[in-house]
Tab-separated table of C-alpha atoms in Angstrom:
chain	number	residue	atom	x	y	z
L	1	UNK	CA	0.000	0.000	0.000
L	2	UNK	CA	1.177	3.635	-0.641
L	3	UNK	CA	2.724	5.710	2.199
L	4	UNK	CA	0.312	8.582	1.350
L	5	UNK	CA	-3.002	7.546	-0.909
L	6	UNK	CA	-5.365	10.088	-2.725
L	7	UNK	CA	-8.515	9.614	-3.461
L	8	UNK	CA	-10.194	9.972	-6.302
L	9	UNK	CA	-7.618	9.125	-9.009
L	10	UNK	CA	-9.746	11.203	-11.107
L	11	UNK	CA	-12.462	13.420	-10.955
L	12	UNK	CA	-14.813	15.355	-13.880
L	13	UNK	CA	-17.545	17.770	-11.885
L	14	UNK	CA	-19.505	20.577	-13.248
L	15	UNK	CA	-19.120	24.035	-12.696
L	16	UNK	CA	-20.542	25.132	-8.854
L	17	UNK	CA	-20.559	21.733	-7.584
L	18	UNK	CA	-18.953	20.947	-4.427
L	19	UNK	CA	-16.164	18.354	-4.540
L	20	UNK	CA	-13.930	17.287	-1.644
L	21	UNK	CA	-10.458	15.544	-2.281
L	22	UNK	CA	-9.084	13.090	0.086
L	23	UNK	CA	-6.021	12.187	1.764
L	24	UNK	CA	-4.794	9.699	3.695
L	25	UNK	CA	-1.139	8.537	5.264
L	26	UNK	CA	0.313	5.814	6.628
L	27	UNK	CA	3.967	7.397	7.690
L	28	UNK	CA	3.089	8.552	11.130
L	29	UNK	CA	3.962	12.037	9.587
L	30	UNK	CA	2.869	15.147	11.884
L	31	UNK	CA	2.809	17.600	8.368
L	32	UNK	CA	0.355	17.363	5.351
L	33	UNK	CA	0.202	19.615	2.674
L	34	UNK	CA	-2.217	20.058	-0.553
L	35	UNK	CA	-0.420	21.167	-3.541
L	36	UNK	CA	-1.813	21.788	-6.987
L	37	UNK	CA	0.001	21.595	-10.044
L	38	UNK	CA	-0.636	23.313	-13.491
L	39	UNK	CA	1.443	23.258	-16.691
L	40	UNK	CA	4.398	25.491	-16.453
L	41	UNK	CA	3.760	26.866	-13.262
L	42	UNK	CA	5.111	24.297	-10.728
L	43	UNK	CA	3.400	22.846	-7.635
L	44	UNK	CA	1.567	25.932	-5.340
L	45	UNK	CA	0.596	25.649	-1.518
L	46	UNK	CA	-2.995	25.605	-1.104
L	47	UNK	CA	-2.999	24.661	2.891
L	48	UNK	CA	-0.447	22.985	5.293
L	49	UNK	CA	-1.021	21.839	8.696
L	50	UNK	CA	1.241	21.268	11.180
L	51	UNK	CA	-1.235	19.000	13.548
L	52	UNK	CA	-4.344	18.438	14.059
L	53	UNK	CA	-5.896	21.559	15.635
L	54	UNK	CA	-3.363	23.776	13.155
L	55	UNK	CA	-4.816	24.698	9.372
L	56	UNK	CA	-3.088	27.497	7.529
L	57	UNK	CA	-3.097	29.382	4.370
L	58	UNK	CA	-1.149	29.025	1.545
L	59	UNK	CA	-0.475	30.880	-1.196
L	60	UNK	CA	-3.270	30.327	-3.559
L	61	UNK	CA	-6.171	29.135	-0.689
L	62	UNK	CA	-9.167	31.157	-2.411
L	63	UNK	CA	-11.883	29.096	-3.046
L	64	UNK	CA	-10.319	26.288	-1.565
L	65	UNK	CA	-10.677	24.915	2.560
L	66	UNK	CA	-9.337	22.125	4.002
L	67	UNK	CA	-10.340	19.247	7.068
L	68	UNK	CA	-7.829	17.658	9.267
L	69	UNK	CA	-9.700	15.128	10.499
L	70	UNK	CA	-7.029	13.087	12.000
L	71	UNK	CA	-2.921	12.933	12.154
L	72	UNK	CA	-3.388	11.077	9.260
L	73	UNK	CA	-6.469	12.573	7.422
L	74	UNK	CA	-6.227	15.573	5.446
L	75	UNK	CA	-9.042	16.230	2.904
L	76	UNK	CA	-9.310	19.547	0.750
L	77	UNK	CA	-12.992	20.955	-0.255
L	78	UNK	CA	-13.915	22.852	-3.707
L	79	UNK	CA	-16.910	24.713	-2.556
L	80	UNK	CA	-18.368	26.306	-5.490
L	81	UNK	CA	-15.966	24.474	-8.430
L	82	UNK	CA	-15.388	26.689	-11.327
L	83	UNK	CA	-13.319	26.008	-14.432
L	84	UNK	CA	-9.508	27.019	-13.736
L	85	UNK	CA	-9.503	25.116	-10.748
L	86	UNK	CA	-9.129	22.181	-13.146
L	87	UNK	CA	-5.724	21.017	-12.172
L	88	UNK	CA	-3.815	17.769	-10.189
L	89	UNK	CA	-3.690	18.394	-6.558
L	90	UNK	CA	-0.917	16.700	-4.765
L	91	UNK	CA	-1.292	15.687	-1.043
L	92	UNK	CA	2.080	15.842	0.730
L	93	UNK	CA	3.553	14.780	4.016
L	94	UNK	CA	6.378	15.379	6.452
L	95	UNK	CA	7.657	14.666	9.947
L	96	UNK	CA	10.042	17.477	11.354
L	97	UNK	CA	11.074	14.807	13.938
L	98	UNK	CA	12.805	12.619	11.203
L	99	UNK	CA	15.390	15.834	10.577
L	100	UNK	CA	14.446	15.200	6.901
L	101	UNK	CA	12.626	18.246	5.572
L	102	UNK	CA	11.171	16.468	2.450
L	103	UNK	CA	8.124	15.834	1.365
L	104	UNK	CA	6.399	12.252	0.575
L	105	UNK	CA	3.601	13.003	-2.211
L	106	UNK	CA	0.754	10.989	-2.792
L	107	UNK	CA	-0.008	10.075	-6.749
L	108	UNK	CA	-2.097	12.635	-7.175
L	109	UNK	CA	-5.993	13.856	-8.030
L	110	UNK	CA	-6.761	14.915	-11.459
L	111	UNK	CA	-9.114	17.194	-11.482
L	112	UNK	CA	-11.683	18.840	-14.400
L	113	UNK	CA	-14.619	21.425	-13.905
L	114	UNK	CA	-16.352	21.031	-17.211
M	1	UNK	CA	9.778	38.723	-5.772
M	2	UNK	CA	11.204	35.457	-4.796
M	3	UNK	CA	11.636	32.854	-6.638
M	4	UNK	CA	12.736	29.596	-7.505
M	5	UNK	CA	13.469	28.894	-11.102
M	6	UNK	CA	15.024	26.778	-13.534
M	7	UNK	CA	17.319	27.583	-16.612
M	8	UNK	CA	15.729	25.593	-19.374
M	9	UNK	CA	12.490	24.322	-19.406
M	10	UNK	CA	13.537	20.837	-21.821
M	11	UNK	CA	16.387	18.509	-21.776
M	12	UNK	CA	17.747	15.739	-24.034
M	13	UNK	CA	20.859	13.453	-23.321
M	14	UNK	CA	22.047	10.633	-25.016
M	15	UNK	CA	21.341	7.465	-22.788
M	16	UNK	CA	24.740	6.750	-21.221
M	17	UNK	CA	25.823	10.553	-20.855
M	18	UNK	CA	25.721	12.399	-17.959
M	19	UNK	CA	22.542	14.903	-17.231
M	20	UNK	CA	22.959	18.313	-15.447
M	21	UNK	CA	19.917	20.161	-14.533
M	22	UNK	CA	20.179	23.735	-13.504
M	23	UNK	CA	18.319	26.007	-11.267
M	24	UNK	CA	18.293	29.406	-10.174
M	25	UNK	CA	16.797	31.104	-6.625
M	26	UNK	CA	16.894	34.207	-5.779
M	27	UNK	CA	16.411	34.667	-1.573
M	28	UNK	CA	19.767	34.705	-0.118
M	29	UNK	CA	18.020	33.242	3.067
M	30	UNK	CA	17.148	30.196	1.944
M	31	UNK	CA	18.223	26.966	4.790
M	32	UNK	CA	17.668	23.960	2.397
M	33	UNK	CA	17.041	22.682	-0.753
M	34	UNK	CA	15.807	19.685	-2.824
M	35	UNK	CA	15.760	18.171	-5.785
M	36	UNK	CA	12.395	15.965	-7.015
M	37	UNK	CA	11.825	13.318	-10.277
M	38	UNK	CA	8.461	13.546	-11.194
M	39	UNK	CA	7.886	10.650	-13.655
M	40	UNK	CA	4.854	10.797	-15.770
M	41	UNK	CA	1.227	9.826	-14.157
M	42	UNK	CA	2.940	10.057	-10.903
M	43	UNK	CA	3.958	12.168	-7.533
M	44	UNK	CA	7.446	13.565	-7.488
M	45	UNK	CA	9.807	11.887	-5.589
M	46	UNK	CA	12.682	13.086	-3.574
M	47	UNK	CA	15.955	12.656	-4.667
M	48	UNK	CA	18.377	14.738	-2.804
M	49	UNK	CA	18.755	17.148	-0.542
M	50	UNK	CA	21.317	19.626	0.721
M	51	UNK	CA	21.455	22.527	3.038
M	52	UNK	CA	22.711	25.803	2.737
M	53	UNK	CA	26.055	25.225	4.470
M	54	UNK	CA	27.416	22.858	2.149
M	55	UNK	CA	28.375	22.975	-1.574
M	56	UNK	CA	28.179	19.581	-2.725
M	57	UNK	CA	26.368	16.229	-2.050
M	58	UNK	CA	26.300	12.874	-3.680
M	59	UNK	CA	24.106	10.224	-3.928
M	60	UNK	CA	23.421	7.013	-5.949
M	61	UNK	CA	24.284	8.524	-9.698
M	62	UNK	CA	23.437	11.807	-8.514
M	63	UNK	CA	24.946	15.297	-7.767
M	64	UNK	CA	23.471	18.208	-6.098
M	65	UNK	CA	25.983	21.162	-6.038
M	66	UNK	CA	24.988	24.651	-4.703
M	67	UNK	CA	26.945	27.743	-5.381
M	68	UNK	CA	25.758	30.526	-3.034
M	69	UNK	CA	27.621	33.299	-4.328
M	70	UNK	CA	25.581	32.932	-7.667
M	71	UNK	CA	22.703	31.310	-6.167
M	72	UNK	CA	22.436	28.529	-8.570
M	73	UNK	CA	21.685	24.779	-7.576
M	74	UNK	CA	22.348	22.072	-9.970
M	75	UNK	CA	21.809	18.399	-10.490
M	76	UNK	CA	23.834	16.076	-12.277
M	77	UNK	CA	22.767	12.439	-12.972
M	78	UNK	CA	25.783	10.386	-14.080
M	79	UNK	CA	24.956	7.856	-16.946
M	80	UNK	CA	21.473	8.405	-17.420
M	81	UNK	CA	19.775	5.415	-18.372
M	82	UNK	CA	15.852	5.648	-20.112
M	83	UNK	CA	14.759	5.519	-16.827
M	84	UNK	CA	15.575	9.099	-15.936
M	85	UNK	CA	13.393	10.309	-18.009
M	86	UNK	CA	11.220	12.909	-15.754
M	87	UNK	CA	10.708	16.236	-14.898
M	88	UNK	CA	12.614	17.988	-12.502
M	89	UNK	CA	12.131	20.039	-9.965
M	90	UNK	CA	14.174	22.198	-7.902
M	91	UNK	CA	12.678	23.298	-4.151
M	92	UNK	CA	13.841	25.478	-1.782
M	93	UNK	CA	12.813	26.008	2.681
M	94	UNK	CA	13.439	29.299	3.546
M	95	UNK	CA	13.623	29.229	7.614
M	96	UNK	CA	13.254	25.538	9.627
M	97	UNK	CA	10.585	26.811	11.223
M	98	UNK	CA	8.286	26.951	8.833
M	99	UNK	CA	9.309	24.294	6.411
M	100	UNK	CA	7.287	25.012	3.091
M	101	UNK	CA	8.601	23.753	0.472
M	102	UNK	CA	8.830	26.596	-2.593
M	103	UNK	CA	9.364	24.868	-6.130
M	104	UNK	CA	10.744	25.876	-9.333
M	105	UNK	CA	8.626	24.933	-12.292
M	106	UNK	CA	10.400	21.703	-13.684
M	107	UNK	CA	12.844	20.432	-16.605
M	108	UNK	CA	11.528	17.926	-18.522
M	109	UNK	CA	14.131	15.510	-19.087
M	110	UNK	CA	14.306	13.436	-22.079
M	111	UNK	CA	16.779	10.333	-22.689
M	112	UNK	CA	17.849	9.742	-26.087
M	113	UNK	CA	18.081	6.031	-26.729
């Protein structure tokens, strides 16, 4: 089994829909992260979170929330989808503890708001 | 702003040659940086890592050196077999504390057979 597993694979949804990614770890990891990748631009923070009671903002959060439901549960919510969200969105994970400061991605969600 | 960048945004080696992947940044601050493979359909993967108080670290076929004074970070794969083929990404921590990751927006490398 993966060390970090999204789910869905892949996702079509119509415009204002509400659509909630999920992620899930098995590393023990105290850090998740949702990512979202677009042609030419790189991967971009959405949220982070640090621990359970800690949710934060990232650089390109509008539109966008997030759930930590557990250490190892971190799901991210599309309220209202609209079209240029359509995108892959990258959970990530990582455990200051380890003194390793990189991530461990899951495969990804590919996303399309038709 | 800041940034983390990348010289050229394609690659293509001969299989059996040796790979070097370039990348710019621009905040003098940053603490640590590492390099990901992202192969096709997939999550990138780590790679290597080194922090700002070194200028060179190797790993299995791989180089990361980091020259401060230019602030330029660059990869080289020794041998690259078709397996290599990938993007790559360049990422950057500025601060422990905080620990986001900042990435550079990829070189797509392609092996020549």
């Amino acid at each position: 089994d993966a060390d970090v597993t999204q789910t869905p694979r892949n996702r079509i949804t119509k415009t204002g829909k509400r659509i909630m990614l999920e992620c899930s770890q098995t590393k023990g990891h105290d850090r998740m992260y949702w990512y979202r990748q677009d042609p030419g631009l790189g991967l971009r923070l959405i949220y982070y979170s640090f621990d359970v009671k800690d949710i934060n903002k990232g650089e390109i959060s509008d539109g966008y929330s997030v759930s930590r439901q557990a250490q190892a549960k971190f799901s991210l919510s599309l309220e209202s989808a609209i079209p240029n969200q359509t995108a892959l969105y990258f959970c990530a994970t990582s455990d200051r503890a380890t003194g390793h400061y990189g991530y461990t991605f899951g495969s990804g969600t590919r996303l399309t708001v038709v | 702003g800041e940034s983390v960048g990348l010289h050229l945004p394609t690659l293509s080696v001969q299989e059996g040659d040796n790979s070097i992947i370039n990348c710019a940044y621009s905040n003098s601050a940053s603490d640590y940086f590492i390099w990901y493979k992202q192969e096709s359909g997939k999550g990138p993967q780590f790679i290597i890592d080194i922090r700002s108080n070194m200028d060179k670290r190797q790993g299995q076929r791989v180089t990361v050196l980091l020259n401060k004074t230019v602030k330029h970070l660059s990869l080289q794969i020794a041998a690259t077999q078709p397996g290599d083929s990938a993007v790559y990404f360049c990422a950057e921590i500025v601060g422990f504390g905080n620990e986001k990751l900042t990435f550079g927006t990829g070189t797509r490398l392609t092996i020549i057979p």
